XYZ file of C-alpha atoms in Angstrom:
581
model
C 32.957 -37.932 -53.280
C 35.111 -35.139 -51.944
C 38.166 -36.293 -49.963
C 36.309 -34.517 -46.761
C 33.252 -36.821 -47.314
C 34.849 -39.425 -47.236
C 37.055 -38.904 -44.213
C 33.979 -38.056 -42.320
C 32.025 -40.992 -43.313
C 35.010 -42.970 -42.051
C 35.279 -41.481 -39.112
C 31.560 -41.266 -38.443
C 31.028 -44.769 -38.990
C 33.154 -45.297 -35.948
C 31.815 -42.648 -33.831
C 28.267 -42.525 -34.153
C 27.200 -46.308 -35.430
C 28.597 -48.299 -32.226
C 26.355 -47.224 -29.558
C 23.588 -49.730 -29.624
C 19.635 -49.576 -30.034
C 17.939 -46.218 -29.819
C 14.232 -46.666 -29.217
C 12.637 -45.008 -31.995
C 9.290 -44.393 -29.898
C 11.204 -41.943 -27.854
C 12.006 -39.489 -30.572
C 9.097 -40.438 -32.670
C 8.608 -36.456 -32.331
C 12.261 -35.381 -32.939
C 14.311 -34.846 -35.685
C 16.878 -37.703 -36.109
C 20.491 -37.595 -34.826
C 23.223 -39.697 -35.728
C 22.607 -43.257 -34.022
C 18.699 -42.804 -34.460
C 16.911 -45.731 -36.340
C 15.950 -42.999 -38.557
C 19.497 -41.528 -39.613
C 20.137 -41.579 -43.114
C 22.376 -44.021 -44.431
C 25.778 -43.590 -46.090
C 24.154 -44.662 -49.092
C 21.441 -41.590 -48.997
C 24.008 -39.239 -48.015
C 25.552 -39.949 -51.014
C 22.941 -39.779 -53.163
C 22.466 -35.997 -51.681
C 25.961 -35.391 -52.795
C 25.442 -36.344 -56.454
C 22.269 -34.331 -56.271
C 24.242 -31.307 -55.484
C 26.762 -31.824 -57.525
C 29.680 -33.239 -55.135
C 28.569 -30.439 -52.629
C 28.055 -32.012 -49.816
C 31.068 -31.922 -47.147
C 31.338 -34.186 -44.252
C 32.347 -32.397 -40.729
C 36.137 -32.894 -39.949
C 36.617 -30.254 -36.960
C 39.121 -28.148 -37.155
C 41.228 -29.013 -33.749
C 40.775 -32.798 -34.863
C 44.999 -32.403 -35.592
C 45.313 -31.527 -31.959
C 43.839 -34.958 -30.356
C 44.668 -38.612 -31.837
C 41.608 -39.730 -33.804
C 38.932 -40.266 -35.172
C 40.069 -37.619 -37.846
C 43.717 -37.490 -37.895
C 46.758 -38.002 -36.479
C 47.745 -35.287 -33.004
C 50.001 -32.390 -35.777
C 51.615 -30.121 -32.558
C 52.794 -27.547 -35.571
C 49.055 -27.403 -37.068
C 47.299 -27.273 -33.110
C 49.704 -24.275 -32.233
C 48.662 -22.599 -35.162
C 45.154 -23.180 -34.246
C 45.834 -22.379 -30.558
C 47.219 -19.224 -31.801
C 44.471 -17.798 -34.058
C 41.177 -19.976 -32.674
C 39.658 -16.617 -31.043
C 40.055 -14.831 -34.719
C 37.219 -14.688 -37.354
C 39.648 -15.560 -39.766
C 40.209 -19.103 -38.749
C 36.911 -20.199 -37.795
C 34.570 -18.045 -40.625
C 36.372 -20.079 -43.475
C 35.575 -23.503 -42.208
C 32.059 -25.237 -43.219
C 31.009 -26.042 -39.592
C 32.939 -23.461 -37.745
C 31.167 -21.700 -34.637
C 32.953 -18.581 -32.862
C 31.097 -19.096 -29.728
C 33.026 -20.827 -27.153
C 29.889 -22.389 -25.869
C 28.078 -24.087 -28.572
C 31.675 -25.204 -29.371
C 31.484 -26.768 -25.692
C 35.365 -28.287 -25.818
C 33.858 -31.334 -28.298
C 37.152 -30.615 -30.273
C 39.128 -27.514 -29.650
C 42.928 -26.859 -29.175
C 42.779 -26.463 -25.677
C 41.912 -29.750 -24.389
C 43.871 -33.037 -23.687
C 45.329 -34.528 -27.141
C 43.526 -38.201 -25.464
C 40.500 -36.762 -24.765
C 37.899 -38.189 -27.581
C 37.569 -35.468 -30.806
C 33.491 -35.379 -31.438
C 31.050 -33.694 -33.805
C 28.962 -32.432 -30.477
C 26.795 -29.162 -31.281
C 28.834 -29.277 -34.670
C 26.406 -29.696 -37.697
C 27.075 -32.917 -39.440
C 27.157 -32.463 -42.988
C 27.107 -28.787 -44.969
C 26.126 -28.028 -48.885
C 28.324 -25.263 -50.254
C 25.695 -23.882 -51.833
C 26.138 -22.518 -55.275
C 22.905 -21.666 -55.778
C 19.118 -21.924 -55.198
C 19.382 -25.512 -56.446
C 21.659 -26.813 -53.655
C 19.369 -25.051 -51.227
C 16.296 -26.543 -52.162
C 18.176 -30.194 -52.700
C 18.873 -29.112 -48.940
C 15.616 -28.190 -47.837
C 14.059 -31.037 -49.236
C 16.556 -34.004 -47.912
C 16.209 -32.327 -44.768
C 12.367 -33.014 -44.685
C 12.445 -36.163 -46.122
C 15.050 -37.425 -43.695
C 13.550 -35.850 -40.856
C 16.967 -34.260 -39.475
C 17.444 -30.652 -38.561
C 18.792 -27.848 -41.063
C 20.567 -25.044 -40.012
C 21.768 -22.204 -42.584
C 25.244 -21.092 -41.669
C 27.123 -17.844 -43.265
C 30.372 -17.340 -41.145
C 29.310 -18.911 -37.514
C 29.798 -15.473 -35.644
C 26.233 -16.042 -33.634
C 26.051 -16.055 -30.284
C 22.797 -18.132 -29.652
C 23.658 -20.882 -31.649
C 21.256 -20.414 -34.632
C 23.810 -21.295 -37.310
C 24.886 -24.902 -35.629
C 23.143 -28.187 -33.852
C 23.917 -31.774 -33.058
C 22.777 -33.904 -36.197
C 22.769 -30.847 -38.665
C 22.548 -30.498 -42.547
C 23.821 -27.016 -42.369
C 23.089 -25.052 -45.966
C 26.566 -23.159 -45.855
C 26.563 -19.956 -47.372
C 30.083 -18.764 -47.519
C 31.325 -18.816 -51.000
C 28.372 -16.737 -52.490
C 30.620 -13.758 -52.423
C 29.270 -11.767 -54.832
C 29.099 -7.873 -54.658
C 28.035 -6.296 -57.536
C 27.152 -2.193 -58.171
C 24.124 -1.087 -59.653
C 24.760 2.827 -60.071
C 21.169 3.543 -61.130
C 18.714 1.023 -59.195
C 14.858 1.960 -60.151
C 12.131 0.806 -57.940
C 8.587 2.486 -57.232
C 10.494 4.016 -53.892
C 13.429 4.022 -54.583
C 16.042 5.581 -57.286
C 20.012 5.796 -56.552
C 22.602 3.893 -56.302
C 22.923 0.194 -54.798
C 24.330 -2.794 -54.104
C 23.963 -6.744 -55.121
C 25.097 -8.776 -52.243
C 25.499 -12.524 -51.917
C 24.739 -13.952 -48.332
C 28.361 -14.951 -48.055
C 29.978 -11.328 -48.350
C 31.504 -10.149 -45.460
C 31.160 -6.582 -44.064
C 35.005 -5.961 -45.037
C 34.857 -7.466 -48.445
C 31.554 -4.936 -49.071
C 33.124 -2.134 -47.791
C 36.073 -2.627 -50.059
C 33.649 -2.924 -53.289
C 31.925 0.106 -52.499
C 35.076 1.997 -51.299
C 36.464 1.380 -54.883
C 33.702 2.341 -56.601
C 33.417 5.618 -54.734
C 30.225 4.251 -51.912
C 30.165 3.319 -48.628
C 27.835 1.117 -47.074
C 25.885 0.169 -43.709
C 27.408 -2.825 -42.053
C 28.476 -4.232 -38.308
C 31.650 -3.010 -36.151
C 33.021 -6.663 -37.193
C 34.363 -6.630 -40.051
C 33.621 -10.596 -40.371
C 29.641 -9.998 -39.901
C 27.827 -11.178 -43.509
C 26.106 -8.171 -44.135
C 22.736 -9.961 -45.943
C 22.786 -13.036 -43.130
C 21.443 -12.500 -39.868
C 23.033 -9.428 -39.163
C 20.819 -7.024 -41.641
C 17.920 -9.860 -40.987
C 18.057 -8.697 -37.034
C 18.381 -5.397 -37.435
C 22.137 -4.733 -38.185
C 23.972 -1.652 -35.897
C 26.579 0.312 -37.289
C 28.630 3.237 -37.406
C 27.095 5.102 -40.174
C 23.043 3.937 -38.333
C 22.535 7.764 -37.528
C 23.499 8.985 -40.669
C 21.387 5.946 -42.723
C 19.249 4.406 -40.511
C 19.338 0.452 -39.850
C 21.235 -2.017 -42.170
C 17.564 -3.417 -42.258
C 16.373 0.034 -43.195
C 18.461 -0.196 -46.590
C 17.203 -3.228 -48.250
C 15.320 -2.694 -51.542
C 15.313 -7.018 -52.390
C 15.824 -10.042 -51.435
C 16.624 -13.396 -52.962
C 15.081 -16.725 -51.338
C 14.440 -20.194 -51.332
C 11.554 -20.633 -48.694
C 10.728 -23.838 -46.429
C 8.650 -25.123 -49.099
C 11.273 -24.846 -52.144
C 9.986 -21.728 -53.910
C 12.771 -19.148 -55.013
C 11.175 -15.782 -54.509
C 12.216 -12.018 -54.898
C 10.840 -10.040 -52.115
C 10.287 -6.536 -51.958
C 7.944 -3.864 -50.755
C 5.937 -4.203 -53.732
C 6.457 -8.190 -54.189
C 5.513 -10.393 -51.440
C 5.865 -8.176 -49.064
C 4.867 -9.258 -45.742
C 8.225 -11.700 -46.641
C 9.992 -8.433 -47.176
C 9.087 -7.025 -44.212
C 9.750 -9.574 -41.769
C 13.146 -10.118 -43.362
C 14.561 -6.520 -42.606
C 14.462 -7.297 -38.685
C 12.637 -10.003 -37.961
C 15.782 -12.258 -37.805
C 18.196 -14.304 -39.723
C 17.596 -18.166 -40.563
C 13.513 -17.886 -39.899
C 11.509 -17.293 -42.712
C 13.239 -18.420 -45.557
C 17.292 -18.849 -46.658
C 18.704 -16.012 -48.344
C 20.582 -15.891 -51.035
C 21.222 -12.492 -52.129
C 20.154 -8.529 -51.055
C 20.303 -5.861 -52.816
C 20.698 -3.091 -50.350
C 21.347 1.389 -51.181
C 24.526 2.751 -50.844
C 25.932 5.979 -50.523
C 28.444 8.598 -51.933
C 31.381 8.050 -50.108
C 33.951 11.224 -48.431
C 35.848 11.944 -45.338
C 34.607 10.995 -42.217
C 36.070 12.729 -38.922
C 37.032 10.528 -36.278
C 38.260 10.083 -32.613
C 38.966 8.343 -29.164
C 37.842 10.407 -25.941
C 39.502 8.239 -22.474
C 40.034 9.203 -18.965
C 41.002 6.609 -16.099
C 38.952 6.192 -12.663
C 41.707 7.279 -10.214
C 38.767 8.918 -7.825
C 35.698 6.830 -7.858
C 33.810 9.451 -6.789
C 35.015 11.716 -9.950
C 34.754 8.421 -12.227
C 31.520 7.716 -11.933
C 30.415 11.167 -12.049
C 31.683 11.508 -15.342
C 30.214 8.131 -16.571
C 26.987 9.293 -15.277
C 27.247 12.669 -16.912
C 28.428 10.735 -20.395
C 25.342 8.635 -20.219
C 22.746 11.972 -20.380
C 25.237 13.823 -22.649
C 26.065 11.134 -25.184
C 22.841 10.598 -27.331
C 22.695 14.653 -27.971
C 26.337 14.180 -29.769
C 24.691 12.037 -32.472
C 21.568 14.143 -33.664
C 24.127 15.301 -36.872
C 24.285 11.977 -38.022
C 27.027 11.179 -35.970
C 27.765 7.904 -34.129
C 29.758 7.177 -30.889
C 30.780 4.000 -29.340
C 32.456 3.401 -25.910
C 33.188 1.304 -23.266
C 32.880 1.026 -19.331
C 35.381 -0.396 -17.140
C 36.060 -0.466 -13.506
C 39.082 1.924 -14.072
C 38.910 2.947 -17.035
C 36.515 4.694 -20.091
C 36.911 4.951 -23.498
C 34.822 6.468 -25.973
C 36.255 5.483 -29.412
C 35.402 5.511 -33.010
C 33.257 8.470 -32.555
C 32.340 9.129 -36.268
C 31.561 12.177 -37.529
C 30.287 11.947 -41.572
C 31.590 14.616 -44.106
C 32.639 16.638 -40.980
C 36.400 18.467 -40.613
C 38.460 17.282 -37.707
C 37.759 20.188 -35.886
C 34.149 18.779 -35.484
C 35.547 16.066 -33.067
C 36.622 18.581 -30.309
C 34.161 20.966 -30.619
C 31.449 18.105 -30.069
C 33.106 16.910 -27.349
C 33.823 20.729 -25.602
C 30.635 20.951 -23.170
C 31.454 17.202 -21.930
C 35.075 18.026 -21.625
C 34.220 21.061 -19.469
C 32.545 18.716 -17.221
C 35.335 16.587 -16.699
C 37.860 19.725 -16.009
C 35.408 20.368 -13.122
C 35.782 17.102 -11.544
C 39.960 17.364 -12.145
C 39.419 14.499 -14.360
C 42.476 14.144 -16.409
C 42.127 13.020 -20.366
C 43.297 12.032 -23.786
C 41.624 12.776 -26.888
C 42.764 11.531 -30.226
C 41.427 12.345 -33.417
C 41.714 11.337 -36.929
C 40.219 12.657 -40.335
C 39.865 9.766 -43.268
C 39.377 10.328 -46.845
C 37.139 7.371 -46.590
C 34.451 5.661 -44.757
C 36.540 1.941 -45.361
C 39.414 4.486 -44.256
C 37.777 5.269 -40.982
C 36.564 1.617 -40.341
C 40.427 0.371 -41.058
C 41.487 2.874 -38.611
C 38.949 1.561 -35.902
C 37.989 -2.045 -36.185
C 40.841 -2.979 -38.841
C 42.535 -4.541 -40.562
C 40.050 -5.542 -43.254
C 38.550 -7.937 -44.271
C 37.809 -9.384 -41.021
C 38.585 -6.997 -38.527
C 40.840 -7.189 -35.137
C 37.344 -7.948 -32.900
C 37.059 -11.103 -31.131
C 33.433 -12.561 -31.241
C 34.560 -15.504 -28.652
C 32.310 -13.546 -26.324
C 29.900 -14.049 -23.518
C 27.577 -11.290 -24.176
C 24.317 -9.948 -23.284
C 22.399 -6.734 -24.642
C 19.978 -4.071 -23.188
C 18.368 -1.833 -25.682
C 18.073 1.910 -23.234
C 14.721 3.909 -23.728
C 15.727 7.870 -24.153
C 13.242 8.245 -20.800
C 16.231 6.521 -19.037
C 18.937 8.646 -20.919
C 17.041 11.559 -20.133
C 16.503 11.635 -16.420
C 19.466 12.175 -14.141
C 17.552 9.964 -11.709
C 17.111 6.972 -14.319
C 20.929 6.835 -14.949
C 21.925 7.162 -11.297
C 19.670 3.888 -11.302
C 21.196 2.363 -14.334
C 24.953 3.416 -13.578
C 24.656 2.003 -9.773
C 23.968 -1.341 -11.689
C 26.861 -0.804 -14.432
C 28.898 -0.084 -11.355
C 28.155 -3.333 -9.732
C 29.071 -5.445 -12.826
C 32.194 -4.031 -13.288
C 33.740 -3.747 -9.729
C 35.125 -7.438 -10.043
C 36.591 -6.929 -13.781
C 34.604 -9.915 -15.067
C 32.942 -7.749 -17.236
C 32.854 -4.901 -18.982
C 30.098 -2.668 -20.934
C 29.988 -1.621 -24.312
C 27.960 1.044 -25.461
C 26.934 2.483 -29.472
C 24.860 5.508 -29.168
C 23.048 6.420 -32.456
C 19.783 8.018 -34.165
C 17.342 5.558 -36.047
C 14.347 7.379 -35.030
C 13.482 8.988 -38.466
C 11.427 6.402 -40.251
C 10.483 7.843 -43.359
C 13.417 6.834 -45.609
C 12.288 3.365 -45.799
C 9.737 1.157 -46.297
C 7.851 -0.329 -43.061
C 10.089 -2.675 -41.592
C 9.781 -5.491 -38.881
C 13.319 -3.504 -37.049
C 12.278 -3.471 -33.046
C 10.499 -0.706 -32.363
C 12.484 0.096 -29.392
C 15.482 1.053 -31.573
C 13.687 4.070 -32.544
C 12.789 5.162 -29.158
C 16.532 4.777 -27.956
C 19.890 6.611 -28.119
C 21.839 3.674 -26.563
C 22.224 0.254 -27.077
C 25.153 -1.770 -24.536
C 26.432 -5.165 -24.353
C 27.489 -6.487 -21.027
C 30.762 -8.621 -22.182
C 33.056 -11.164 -20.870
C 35.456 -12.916 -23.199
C 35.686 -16.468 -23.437
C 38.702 -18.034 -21.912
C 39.511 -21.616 -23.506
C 42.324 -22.024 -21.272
C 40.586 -22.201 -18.215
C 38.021 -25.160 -17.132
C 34.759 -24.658 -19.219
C 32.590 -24.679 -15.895
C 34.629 -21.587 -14.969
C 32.994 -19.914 -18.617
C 29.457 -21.679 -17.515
C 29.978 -19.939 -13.925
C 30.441 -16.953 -15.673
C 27.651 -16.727 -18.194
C 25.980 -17.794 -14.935
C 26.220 -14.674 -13.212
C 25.334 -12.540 -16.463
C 21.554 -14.002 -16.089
C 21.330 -14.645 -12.579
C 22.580 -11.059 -11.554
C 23.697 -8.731 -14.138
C 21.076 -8.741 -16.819
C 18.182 -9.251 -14.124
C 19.721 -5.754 -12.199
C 20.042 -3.904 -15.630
C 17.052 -4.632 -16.625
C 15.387 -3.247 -13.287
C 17.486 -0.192 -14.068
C 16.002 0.298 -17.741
C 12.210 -0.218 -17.679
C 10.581 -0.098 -21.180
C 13.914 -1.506 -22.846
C 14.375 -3.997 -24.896
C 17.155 -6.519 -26.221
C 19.076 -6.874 -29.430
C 17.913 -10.419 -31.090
C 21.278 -10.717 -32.398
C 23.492 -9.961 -29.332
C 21.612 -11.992 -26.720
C 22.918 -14.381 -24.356
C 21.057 -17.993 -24.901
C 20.717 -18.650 -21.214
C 18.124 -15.658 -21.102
C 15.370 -15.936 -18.978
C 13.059 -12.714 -19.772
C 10.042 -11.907 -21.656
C 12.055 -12.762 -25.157
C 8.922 -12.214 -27.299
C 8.285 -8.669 -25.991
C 12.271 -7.905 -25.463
C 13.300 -9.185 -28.841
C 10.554 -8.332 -31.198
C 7.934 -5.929 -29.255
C 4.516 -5.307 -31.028
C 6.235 -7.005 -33.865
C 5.770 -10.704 -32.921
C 2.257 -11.958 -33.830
C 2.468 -10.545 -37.217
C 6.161 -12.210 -37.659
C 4.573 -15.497 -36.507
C 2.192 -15.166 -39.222
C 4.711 -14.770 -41.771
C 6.672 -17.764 -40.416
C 3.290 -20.055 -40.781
C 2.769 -18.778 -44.018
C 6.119 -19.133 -45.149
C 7.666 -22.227 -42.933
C 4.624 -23.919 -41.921
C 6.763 -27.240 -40.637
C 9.055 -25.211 -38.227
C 11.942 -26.464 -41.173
C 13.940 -23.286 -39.800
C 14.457 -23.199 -36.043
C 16.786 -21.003 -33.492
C 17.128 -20.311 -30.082
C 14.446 -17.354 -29.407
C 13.879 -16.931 -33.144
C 10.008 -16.272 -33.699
C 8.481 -19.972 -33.440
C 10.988 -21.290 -32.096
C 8.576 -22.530 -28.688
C 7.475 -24.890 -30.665
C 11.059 -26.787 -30.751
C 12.645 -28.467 -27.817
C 16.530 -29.071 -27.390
C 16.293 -32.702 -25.928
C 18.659 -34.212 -23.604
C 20.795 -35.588 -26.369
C 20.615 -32.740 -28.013
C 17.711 -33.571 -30.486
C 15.482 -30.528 -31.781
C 11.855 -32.161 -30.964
C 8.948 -30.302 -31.276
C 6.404 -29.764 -28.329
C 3.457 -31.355 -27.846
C 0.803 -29.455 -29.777
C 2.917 -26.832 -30.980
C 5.476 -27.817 -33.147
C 5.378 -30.358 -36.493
C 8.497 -32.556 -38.013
């Protein structure tokens, strides 16, 4: 067995296997946990290695060299280097159990915390496969339902309700399929032009870089460190280039899968294609485990960019001009273009405003009428703007460097999805700014904004993409980053207040909106099958039935998912008379 196994069946062995009798009536429903009369032995889990061909990796955490045992020995060079770099994709993505999200992490094992206190597993899957193929996957799927434990499918852990992690995990981890392969001339009944092959474990920067070189760009996240064929094109998928292409979701010509049931399928919009359909949009780690998309690409050429920012030195003035951005904004994107920006208490910024095979010119004369406006109210600002040979050009410039990007996704987050009836109507957004206005007074949070046109849906197939997406301009994300050097109640009291107040006021503001499935917080207390999937969700449940009839698959507000209980221990355990083991 890999050195890792073994380490962690060491270690595990003291952890988990000294806590006494668990009565096995009480999580007769449940899947098993570690300590749980029904745990697999070391003996099975390492009979699952040899079936996947020395595969299987036992959890060591990360941080375990910054507290003395169970793992290692306290390393003060290694923990400042993790100290350092823990709120960076880059040193969380590569690691098989890695989570970004401060709060699933939960201070089990991080940096931050004592050296004594105890290093545990906690939300931290158990065991992952490195999958090399559709084999491992179903050897995964399979031990999984045997065993009776929970499996979660896991890409690069930026997910921010938890999907890709949980307490007594197999996780099926999908990193290291990192293929990304041109097809110049892809021929389907809808479809001729060029594409791209992409394995489930490519990043967003490492796709942009193949297509760059081969003269293409692509649709795919802000973060560079998003797998463009995991959950984010499975949700939806925003991006810069959405108004000139649509959705990621929109682009997808195949998939490869391995569904709850072990088949390894192709789905398109000719083959099995209610599969297809739920897959572009329905969400990530629900229907089936993917292993590979095939998505279209585009000629690549200069894009014109820029950053627009004025400070709030007159409240009055400020929030004037906010107001006025709100209306103005989604009638700058009509060409294709895309704008994001942000909302502070003293200060906007509307950056990466990306304008597609347009000079630089383009930037200020877009921006002229709004600038006008802000003359008038003696607001004072900077404008910036930049003209790149290349899409992966512009994206360096914005959200570099590449591959992963400078974004932190150690975020508390929530999103709101605005109907153009808001956008539209001075009154609406004197509604909806008096509410941005009140979460941003105390600088615990700010808003961040992509405006964008997906509304033309006759470039791709029917997809299961929210509907509300194509009745909207604007999609924002209340955020608060994570601070792991304060007390993690202090994080709790914080996520706190974004469902007690802000999102509940917000959402008063923006009747008929909607939220984005894969920037939600997981503390959400709305209507989540209406907000998340509208009309959509009966016809994904179907699919899911169809395709994942034992609930094998489960996430926090993924379709089904009411059918699964977190327990007290942190068991997934299925509710009476909805959900199976």
């Amino acid at each position: 067995m890999p050195d890792l196994l073994i380490q962690a069946l060491t270690a595990f062995g003291a952890v988990f296997f000294l806590g006494g009798r668990v009565d096995a009536a009480a999580v007769a429903s449940c899947r098993n946990i570690p300590g749980d009369p029904g745990w697999p032995s070391l003996a099975d889990w390492a009979q699952l290695n040899k079936t996947v061909h020395g595969q299987l990796i036992g959890t060591v955490p990360q941080a375990s060299v910054c507290h003395t045992g169970p793992y290692s020995d306290y390393d003060e060079t290694a923990c400042q280097a993790l100290r350092d770099g823990w709120d960076l994709a880059g040193t969380i993505e590569p690691h098989p159990a890695g989570v970004m999200n401060g709060y699933y992490q939960n201070q089990s094992c991080d940096p931050f915390t004592s050296t004594s206190q105890p290093c545990v597993l906690g939300n931290y899957a158990v065991y992952s496969i490195n999958v090399t193929g559709a084999d491992d996957v179903v050897a995964g799927i399979k031990f999984a339902k045997e065993k009776n434990i929970r499996l979660v499918v896991k890409t690069t852990g930026h997910d921010y309700k938890g999907q890709s992690t949980g307490k007594g995990a197999l996780a099926l981890w999908m990193w290291n399929l990192k293929t990304a392969d041109i097809i110049t001339n892809y021929k389907s009944a809808g479809y001729s032009g060029p594409a791209i092959k992409l394995g489930s474990g490519t990043i967003g920067g490492e796709a942009l870089t193949v297509a760059r070189d081969a003269g293409y760009r692509l649709v795919s996240g802000e973060c560079g460190s998003v797998g463009v064929a995991s959950g984010y094109t499975q949700g939806g998928g925003h991006s810069m280039l959405n108004s000139a292409y649509g959705m990621a979701a929109d682009q997808v010509l195949e998939w490869e899968v391995v569904t709850a049931t072990g088949e390894h399928l192709t789905a398109t919009p000719t083959q099995n294609t209610d599969l297809y359909w739920a897959l572009c949009g329905g969400g990530g780690g629900t229907y089936s485990v993917v292993l590979s998309m095939i998505s279209k690409i585009y000629p690549d050429g200069p894009v014109a960019g820029g950053t627009l920012a004025f400070q709030n030195t007159d409240p009055t003035a400020y929030w004037e001009a906010v107001s006025l951005w709100i209306q103005h904004a989604p009638t700058l994107v009509r060409q294709n273009n895309t704008i994001i920006y942000l909302i502070f208490n003293n200060f906007f910024e509307a950056l990466a405003i990306t304008l597609p095979g347009q000079p630089v010119s383009a930037v200020s004369d877009l921006l002229a009428p709004y600038l006008t406006q802000l003359a008038r109210l003696n607001i004072t600002h900077s404008l910036t703007t930049t003209h790149s040979p290349t899409y992966h050009d512009h994206f360096n410039t914005y959200f570099g460097p590449l591959p992963y990007g400078a974004s932190s996704p150690t975020t508390i987050l929530h999103n709101h999805i605005i109907p153009r009836s808001i956008t539209s109507s001075p009154n609406a957004t004197a509604n909806l700014v008096t509410a941005y206005r009140e979460t941003v007074k105390d600088n615990k949070f700010l808003i961040g904004c992509l405006v964008f046109d997906v509304s033309n849906t006759t470039r791709h197939p029917p997809n299961a993409v929210l509907p509300a997406w194509r009745g909207s301009s604007t999609s924002c994300n209340v955020n608060a980053f994570w601070n792991f050097s304060v007390p993690l109640r202090e994080n709790l009291d914080r996520k706190r207040d974004l469902v007690e107040r802000v999102v509940p006021a917000i959402e008063r503001a923006t009747p008929g909106g909607a939220v984005y499935l894969n920037e939600m917080d997981p503390w959400y207390r709305g209507e989540w099958k209406r907000m998340l999937f509208g009309g959509n969700y009966e016809r994904l449940a179907r699919v899911k039935r169809r395709y994942d009839p034992l609930g094998v698959f489960w996430g926090n507000f993924s379709v089904g998912s009411d059918a699964f209980e977190i327990d007290g221990a942190g068991r997934l355990c299925a509710v009476a008379g909805k959900g199976r083991c």
